[in-house]
Amino acid sequence: MRIGLGFDSHAFKEGVPLVIGGLKIDHPEGLAGHSDGDLLLHAITDALLGAVSAGDIGTFFPPTDPKWKGADSTLFLETAIEEVALAGYKIVNLDCVLIMHRPKIVPLAEKLRASVADLLGIDIKDVSLKGKTPEGLQQDGTAVAHVVVLLESIKLPGEHKKLAVHAEAPSDAEIDGVVGSLVRDSHDISALGRKVPAFDPGDDLT
Ligand code: MG
């Protein structure tokens, strides 16, 4: 098993849509950022990448690159999901904390959990989301997200067990079989139950 921690913050800004957890939320202000400012998806992306030691969101999507201006943050999440699968892991559960003065998160929590679960291809029961207000922090103009994610290794096929219990050295054919299955499985992301197609780099992100 592996654990990952993600953090993000964005300032509120008038005149931009508010997007949290992939959902557009009706609110007079949105979150300023190079992308769509979806701090929850950014923190989840960083937690996933961190759990497999694959860097962070800036490694893959540098804010200096104009290509990512106004980008849909689900694209960032997709990349993190793929990195997790390539490393041979799947998500067990995640726990998220959103800290903001407005809007109140509690009335939105179920929708946000459902959206995140859908984007990650996991059950809603495995997505926890807590809303907090920044009492005493004097940061009413800022939204903050903390996320912890737990991953577990994708179960390997039975072949590898044969190697472990063999009294004698495995044959070349057995080794080839195991290596082949490992390579295949480490690239098989179907275990994550993804519902959306992989990002098409030809998409216009701006
Ligand atoms: Mg961010």
PDB file of C-alpha atoms and ligand atoms in Angstrom:
ATOM      1  CA  MET A   1       0.000   0.000   0.000  1.00  0.00           C
ATOM      2  CA  ARG A   2       1.066   3.586  -0.535  1.00  0.00           C
ATOM      3  CA  ILE A   3      -0.206   6.906   0.795  1.00  0.00           C
ATOM      4  CA  GLY A   4      -0.287  10.327  -0.875  1.00  0.00           C
ATOM      5  CA  LEU A   5      -0.899  13.851   0.397  1.00  0.00           C
ATOM      6  CA  GLY A   6      -2.165  16.764  -1.692  1.00  0.00           C
ATOM      7  CA  PHE A   7      -2.634  20.437  -0.939  1.00  0.00           C
ATOM      8  CA  ASP A   8      -3.842  23.408  -2.983  1.00  0.00           C
ATOM      9  CA  SER A   9      -5.096  26.940  -2.493  1.00  0.00           C
ATOM     10  CA  HIS A  10      -6.597  29.560  -4.777  1.00  0.00           C
ATOM     11  CA  ALA A  11      -7.849  33.082  -4.217  1.00  0.00           C
ATOM     12  CA  PHE A  12     -11.468  33.974  -4.954  1.00  0.00           C
ATOM     13  CA  LYS A  13     -11.975  36.324  -7.874  1.00  0.00           C
ATOM     14  CA  GLU A  14     -15.039  37.988  -9.333  1.00  0.00           C
ATOM     15  CA  GLY A  15     -16.049  37.298 -12.897  1.00  0.00           C
ATOM     16  CA  VAL A  16     -14.806  33.711 -13.186  1.00  0.00           C
ATOM     17  CA  PRO A  17     -16.896  30.557 -12.796  1.00  0.00           C
ATOM     18  CA  LEU A  18     -16.474  28.531  -9.604  1.00  0.00           C
ATOM     19  CA  VAL A  19     -15.434  24.953 -10.366  1.00  0.00           C
ATOM     20  CA  ILE A  20     -14.851  22.460  -7.557  1.00  0.00           C
ATOM     21  CA  GLY A  21     -14.480  18.714  -7.971  1.00  0.00           C
ATOM     22  CA  GLY A  22     -15.300  19.012 -11.657  1.00  0.00           C
ATOM     23  CA  LEU A  23     -18.642  20.705 -10.885  1.00  0.00           C
ATOM     24  CA  LYS A  24     -19.664  24.220 -11.847  1.00  0.00           C
ATOM     25  CA  ILE A  25     -21.103  25.828  -8.730  1.00  0.00           C
ATOM     26  CA  ASP A  26     -23.421  28.795  -8.772  1.00  0.00           C
ATOM     27  CA  HIS A  27     -21.549  31.490  -6.829  1.00  0.00           C
ATOM     28  CA  PRO A  28     -20.722  35.169  -7.440  1.00  0.00           C
ATOM     29  CA  GLU A  29     -16.974  34.466  -7.417  1.00  0.00           C
ATOM     30  CA  GLY A  30     -14.742  31.779  -8.821  1.00  0.00           C
ATOM     31  CA  LEU A  31     -11.153  30.793  -8.090  1.00  0.00           C
ATOM     32  CA  ALA A  32      -8.308  32.583  -9.818  1.00  0.00           C
ATOM     33  CA  GLY A  33      -5.739  30.348 -11.443  1.00  0.00           C
ATOM     34  CA  HIS A  34      -3.913  29.467 -14.605  1.00  0.00           C
ATOM     35  CA  SER A  35      -6.337  26.579 -15.179  1.00  0.00           C
ATOM     36  CA  ASP A  36      -9.991  26.491 -14.144  1.00  0.00           C
ATOM     37  CA  GLY A  37      -8.863  26.871 -10.494  1.00  0.00           C
ATOM     38  CA  ASP A  38     -10.409  23.577  -9.380  1.00  0.00           C
ATOM     39  CA  LEU A  39      -8.444  23.284  -6.134  1.00  0.00           C
ATOM     40  CA  LEU A  40     -10.041  19.975  -5.126  1.00  0.00           C
ATOM     41  CA  LEU A  41      -9.002  18.212  -8.330  1.00  0.00           C
ATOM     42  CA  HIS A  42      -5.555  19.805  -8.081  1.00  0.00           C
ATOM     43  CA  ALA A  43      -5.074  18.501  -4.538  1.00  0.00           C
ATOM     44  CA  ILE A  44      -6.350  15.036  -5.527  1.00  0.00           C
ATOM     45  CA  THR A  45      -4.011  15.045  -8.539  1.00  0.00           C
ATOM     46  CA  ASP A  46      -1.055  15.897  -6.304  1.00  0.00           C
ATOM     47  CA  ALA A  47      -2.040  13.256  -3.747  1.00  0.00           C
ATOM     48  CA  LEU A  48      -2.213  10.572  -6.449  1.00  0.00           C
ATOM     49  CA  LEU A  49       1.073  11.614  -8.051  1.00  0.00           C
ATOM     50  CA  GLY A  50       2.722  11.832  -4.639  1.00  0.00           C
ATOM     51  CA  ALA A  51       1.554   8.365  -3.669  1.00  0.00           C
ATOM     52  CA  VAL A  52       3.518   6.863  -6.579  1.00  0.00           C
ATOM     53  CA  SER A  53       6.420   9.362  -6.303  1.00  0.00           C
ATOM     54  CA  ALA A  54       5.639  10.734  -9.765  1.00  0.00           C
ATOM     55  CA  GLY A  55       6.240  14.400  -8.999  1.00  0.00           C
ATOM     56  CA  ASP A  56       3.405  16.894  -8.797  1.00  0.00           C
ATOM     57  CA  ILE A  57       0.904  18.698 -10.962  1.00  0.00           C
ATOM     58  CA  GLY A  58       3.509  21.291 -11.996  1.00  0.00           C
ATOM     59  CA  THR A  59       5.799  18.528 -13.277  1.00  0.00           C
ATOM     60  CA  PHE A  60       3.245  17.562 -15.892  1.00  0.00           C
ATOM     61  CA  PHE A  61       1.412  20.847 -16.432  1.00  0.00           C
ATOM     62  CA  PRO A  62       3.738  23.785 -15.768  1.00  0.00           C
ATOM     63  CA  PRO A  63       1.784  27.021 -15.205  1.00  0.00           C
ATOM     64  CA  THR A  64       4.351  28.777 -17.403  1.00  0.00           C
ATOM     65  CA  ASP A  65       3.001  26.824 -20.390  1.00  0.00           C
ATOM     66  CA  PRO A  66       0.195  28.833 -22.047  1.00  0.00           C
ATOM     67  CA  LYS A  67      -1.245  25.538 -23.275  1.00  0.00           C
ATOM     68  CA  TRP A  68      -2.779  24.957 -19.840  1.00  0.00           C
ATOM     69  CA  LYS A  69      -4.399  28.368 -19.487  1.00  0.00           C
ATOM     70  CA  GLY A  70      -8.019  27.859 -18.488  1.00  0.00           C
ATOM     71  CA  ALA A  71      -7.553  24.081 -18.766  1.00  0.00           C
ATOM     72  CA  ASP A  72     -10.197  21.684 -17.509  1.00  0.00           C
ATOM     73  CA  SER A  73      -8.621  20.174 -14.383  1.00  0.00           C
ATOM     74  CA  THR A  74     -10.130  16.778 -15.146  1.00  0.00           C
ATOM     75  CA  LEU A  75      -7.281  16.479 -17.655  1.00  0.00           C
ATOM     76  CA  PHE A  76      -4.757  16.790 -14.821  1.00  0.00           C
ATOM     77  CA  LEU A  77      -6.628  14.168 -12.841  1.00  0.00           C
ATOM     78  CA  GLU A  78      -6.666  11.807 -15.821  1.00  0.00           C
ATOM     79  CA  THR A  79      -2.890  11.954 -16.026  1.00  0.00           C
ATOM     80  CA  ALA A  80      -2.526  11.205 -12.317  1.00  0.00           C
ATOM     81  CA  ILE A  81      -4.912   8.243 -12.625  1.00  0.00           C
ATOM     82  CA  GLU A  82      -2.786   6.891 -15.460  1.00  0.00           C
ATOM     83  CA  GLU A  83       0.431   7.332 -13.445  1.00  0.00           C
ATOM     84  CA  VAL A  84      -1.108   5.399 -10.556  1.00  0.00           C
ATOM     85  CA  ALA A  85      -2.148   2.586 -12.893  1.00  0.00           C
ATOM     86  CA  LEU A  86       1.231   2.517 -14.635  1.00  0.00           C
ATOM     87  CA  ALA A  87       2.896   2.138 -11.241  1.00  0.00           C
ATOM     88  CA  GLY A  88       0.654  -0.893 -10.613  1.00  0.00           C
ATOM     89  CA  TYR A  89      -1.702   0.591  -8.026  1.00  0.00           C
ATOM     90  CA  LYS A  90      -5.373   1.388  -7.609  1.00  0.00           C
ATOM     91  CA  ILE A  91      -7.200   3.739  -5.273  1.00  0.00           C
ATOM     92  CA  VAL A  92      -8.526   2.377  -1.973  1.00  0.00           C
ATOM     93  CA  ASN A  93     -10.045   5.600  -0.627  1.00  0.00           C
ATOM     94  CA  LEU A  94      -9.445   9.296  -0.249  1.00  0.00           C
ATOM     95  CA  ASP A  95     -10.252  11.818   2.430  1.00  0.00           C
ATOM     96  CA  CYS A  96     -10.616  15.478   1.446  1.00  0.00           C
ATOM     97  CA  VAL A  97     -10.941  18.699   3.431  1.00  0.00           C
ATOM     98  CA  LEU A  98     -12.147  21.904   1.775  1.00  0.00           C
ATOM     99  CA  ILE A  99     -11.649  25.121   3.743  1.00  0.00           C
ATOM    100  CA  MET A 100     -13.505  28.224   2.582  1.00  0.00           C
ATOM    101  CA  HIS A 101     -15.723  30.929   3.983  1.00  0.00           C
ATOM    102  CA  ARG A 102     -18.248  30.760   1.116  1.00  0.00           C
ATOM    103  CA  PRO A 103     -19.924  28.866  -0.418  1.00  0.00           C
ATOM    104  CA  LYS A 104     -20.815  26.462   2.338  1.00  0.00           C
ATOM    105  CA  ILE A 105     -19.504  23.026   1.394  1.00  0.00           C
ATOM    106  CA  VAL A 106     -21.761  20.830   3.520  1.00  0.00           C
ATOM    107  CA  PRO A 107     -24.885  21.302   1.321  1.00  0.00           C
ATOM    108  CA  LEU A 108     -22.750  20.532  -1.756  1.00  0.00           C
ATOM    109  CA  ALA A 109     -20.791  17.640  -0.270  1.00  0.00           C
ATOM    110  CA  GLU A 110     -22.827  14.776  -1.696  1.00  0.00           C
ATOM    111  CA  LYS A 111     -22.714  16.175  -5.233  1.00  0.00           C
ATOM    112  CA  LEU A 112     -19.004  16.826  -4.924  1.00  0.00           C
ATOM    113  CA  ARG A 113     -18.328  13.329  -3.615  1.00  0.00           C
ATOM    114  CA  ALA A 114     -20.356  11.816  -6.461  1.00  0.00           C
ATOM    115  CA  SER A 115     -18.508  13.891  -9.041  1.00  0.00           C
ATOM    116  CA  VAL A 116     -15.066  12.990  -7.663  1.00  0.00           C
ATOM    117  CA  ALA A 117     -15.993   9.310  -7.369  1.00  0.00           C
ATOM    118  CA  ASP A 118     -17.216   9.331 -10.972  1.00  0.00           C
ATOM    119  CA  LEU A 119     -14.056  11.030 -12.246  1.00  0.00           C
ATOM    120  CA  LEU A 120     -11.876   8.526 -10.375  1.00  0.00           C
ATOM    121  CA  GLY A 121     -14.018   5.529 -11.301  1.00  0.00           C
ATOM    122  CA  ILE A 122     -14.456   4.515  -7.652  1.00  0.00           C
ATOM    123  CA  ASP A 123     -17.418   4.084  -5.329  1.00  0.00           C
ATOM    124  CA  ILE A 124     -18.793   7.192  -3.587  1.00  0.00           C
ATOM    125  CA  LYS A 125     -18.318   5.436  -0.243  1.00  0.00           C
ATOM    126  CA  ASP A 126     -14.560   5.616  -0.856  1.00  0.00           C
ATOM    127  CA  VAL A 127     -14.606   9.407  -1.208  1.00  0.00           C
ATOM    128  CA  SER A 128     -14.851  11.411   2.003  1.00  0.00           C
ATOM    129  CA  LEU A 129     -15.277  15.171   1.845  1.00  0.00           C
ATOM    130  CA  LYS A 130     -15.379  17.559   4.788  1.00  0.00           C
ATOM    131  CA  GLY A 131     -16.141  21.262   4.651  1.00  0.00           C
ATOM    132  CA  LYS A 132     -14.539  23.689   7.084  1.00  0.00           C
ATOM    133  CA  THR A 133     -14.615  27.448   7.503  1.00  0.00           C
ATOM    134  CA  PRO A 134     -11.313  29.262   8.028  1.00  0.00           C
ATOM    135  CA  GLU A 135     -12.075  30.364  11.583  1.00  0.00           C
ATOM    136  CA  GLY A 136      -9.355  32.627  12.940  1.00  0.00           C
ATOM    137  CA  LEU A 137      -7.208  32.270   9.854  1.00  0.00           C
ATOM    138  CA  GLN A 138      -8.211  35.584   8.240  1.00  0.00           C
ATOM    139  CA  GLN A 139      -8.283  33.994   4.814  1.00  0.00           C
ATOM    140  CA  ASP A 140     -11.909  34.479   3.809  1.00  0.00           C
ATOM    141  CA  GLY A 141     -10.789  35.366   0.279  1.00  0.00           C
ATOM    142  CA  THR A 142      -8.982  32.072  -0.187  1.00  0.00           C
ATOM    143  CA  ALA A 143     -10.065  28.474  -0.712  1.00  0.00           C
ATOM    144  CA  VAL A 144      -7.850  25.646   0.545  1.00  0.00           C
ATOM    145  CA  ALA A 145      -7.934  21.893  -0.082  1.00  0.00           C
ATOM    146  CA  HIS A 146      -6.156  19.033   1.690  1.00  0.00           C
ATOM    147  CA  VAL A 147      -6.396  15.463   0.387  1.00  0.00           C
ATOM    148  CA  VAL A 148      -5.017  12.140   1.583  1.00  0.00           C
ATOM    149  CA  VAL A 149      -5.257   9.104  -0.689  1.00  0.00           C
ATOM    150  CA  LEU A 150      -4.502   5.442  -0.035  1.00  0.00           C
ATOM    151  CA  LEU A 151      -3.473   3.103  -2.851  1.00  0.00           C
ATOM    152  CA  GLU A 152      -3.078  -0.639  -2.978  1.00  0.00           C
ATOM    153  CA  SER A 153      -1.125  -2.793  -5.374  1.00  0.00           C
ATOM    154  CA  ILE A 154      -3.172  -4.201  -8.236  1.00  0.00           C
ATOM    155  CA  LYS A 155      -3.346  -7.938  -7.601  1.00  0.00           C
ATOM    156  CA  LEU A 156      -0.883  -9.848  -9.702  1.00  0.00           C
ATOM    157  CA  PRO A 157      -1.953 -13.011 -11.528  1.00  0.00           C
ATOM    158  CA  GLY A 158      -1.270 -16.420  -9.993  1.00  0.00           C
ATOM    159  CA  GLU A 159       1.891 -17.014 -12.019  1.00  0.00           C
ATOM    160  CA  HIS A 160       4.106 -14.973  -9.727  1.00  0.00           C
ATOM    161  CA  LYS A 161       3.135 -17.125  -6.785  1.00  0.00           C
ATOM    162  CA  LYS A 162       4.441 -20.205  -8.582  1.00  0.00           C
ATOM    163  CA  LEU A 163       7.873 -18.639  -8.646  1.00  0.00           C
ATOM    164  CA  ALA A 164       7.825 -18.003  -4.932  1.00  0.00           C
ATOM    165  CA  VAL A 165       6.947 -21.576  -3.988  1.00  0.00           C
ATOM    166  CA  HIS A 166       9.101 -23.360  -6.557  1.00  0.00           C
ATOM    167  CA  ALA A 167      11.626 -25.697  -4.951  1.00  0.00           C
ATOM    168  CA  GLU A 168      13.799 -25.380  -8.021  1.00  0.00           C
ATOM    169  CA  ALA A 169      14.706 -22.488 -10.281  1.00  0.00           C
ATOM    170  CA  PRO A 170      11.926 -21.433 -12.656  1.00  0.00           C
ATOM    171  CA  SER A 171      12.292 -22.120 -16.354  1.00  0.00           C
ATOM    172  CA  ASP A 172      12.919 -19.318 -18.830  1.00  0.00           C
ATOM    173  CA  ALA A 173       9.380 -19.783 -20.138  1.00  0.00           C
ATOM    174  CA  GLU A 174       7.943 -19.270 -16.643  1.00  0.00           C
ATOM    175  CA  ILE A 175       9.995 -16.138 -16.116  1.00  0.00           C
ATOM    176  CA  ASP A 176       8.901 -14.806 -19.502  1.00  0.00           C
ATOM    177  CA  GLY A 177       5.294 -15.506 -18.560  1.00  0.00           C
ATOM    178  CA  VAL A 178       5.513 -13.623 -15.299  1.00  0.00           C
ATOM    179  CA  VAL A 179       7.395 -10.678 -16.758  1.00  0.00           C
ATOM    180  CA  GLY A 180       4.897 -10.512 -19.602  1.00  0.00           C
ATOM    181  CA  SER A 181       1.962 -10.478 -17.216  1.00  0.00           C
ATOM    182  CA  LEU A 182       3.566  -7.814 -15.054  1.00  0.00           C
ATOM    183  CA  VAL A 183       4.145  -5.579 -18.063  1.00  0.00           C
ATOM    184  CA  ARG A 184       0.626  -6.141 -19.328  1.00  0.00           C
ATOM    185  CA  ASP A 185      -0.980  -5.578 -15.926  1.00  0.00           C
ATOM    186  CA  SER A 186       1.028  -2.488 -15.081  1.00  0.00           C
ATOM    187  CA  HIS A 187      -0.430  -0.878 -18.192  1.00  0.00           C
ATOM    188  CA  ASP A 188      -3.927  -2.198 -17.667  1.00  0.00           C
ATOM    189  CA  ILE A 189      -5.905   0.597 -16.117  1.00  0.00           C
ATOM    190  CA  SER A 190      -9.250  -1.187 -16.449  1.00  0.00           C
ATOM    191  CA  ALA A 191      -8.964  -2.187 -12.786  1.00  0.00           C
ATOM    192  CA  LEU A 192      -9.557   1.434 -11.936  1.00  0.00           C
ATOM    193  CA  GLY A 193     -12.922   1.357 -13.647  1.00  0.00           C
ATOM    194  CA  ARG A 194     -12.236   4.455 -15.684  1.00  0.00           C
ATOM    195  CA  LYS A 195     -15.275   5.724 -17.506  1.00  0.00           C
ATOM    196  CA  VAL A 196     -13.808   8.551 -19.525  1.00  0.00           C
ATOM    197  CA  PRO A 197     -11.481   8.184 -22.474  1.00  0.00           C
ATOM    198  CA  ALA A 198      -7.815   9.170 -22.202  1.00  0.00           C
ATOM    199  CA  PHE A 199      -6.939  12.770 -22.873  1.00  0.00           C
ATOM    200  CA  ASP A 200      -6.581  13.558 -26.556  1.00  0.00           C
ATOM    201  CA  PRO A 201      -3.582  15.905 -26.900  1.00  0.00           C
ATOM    202  CA  GLY A 202      -5.251  17.325 -29.969  1.00  0.00           C
ATOM    203  CA  ASP A 203      -7.942  18.943 -27.819  1.00  0.00           C
ATOM    204  CA  ASP A 204      -8.017  22.683 -27.682  1.00  0.00           C
ATOM    205  CA  LEU A 205      -7.507  23.481 -24.006  1.00  0.00           C
ATOM    206  CA  THR A 206      -7.669  27.215 -24.174  1.00  0.00           C
TER     207      THR A 206
HETATM  208 MG    MG B   1      -4.194  24.748  -8.076  1.00  0.00          MG
END
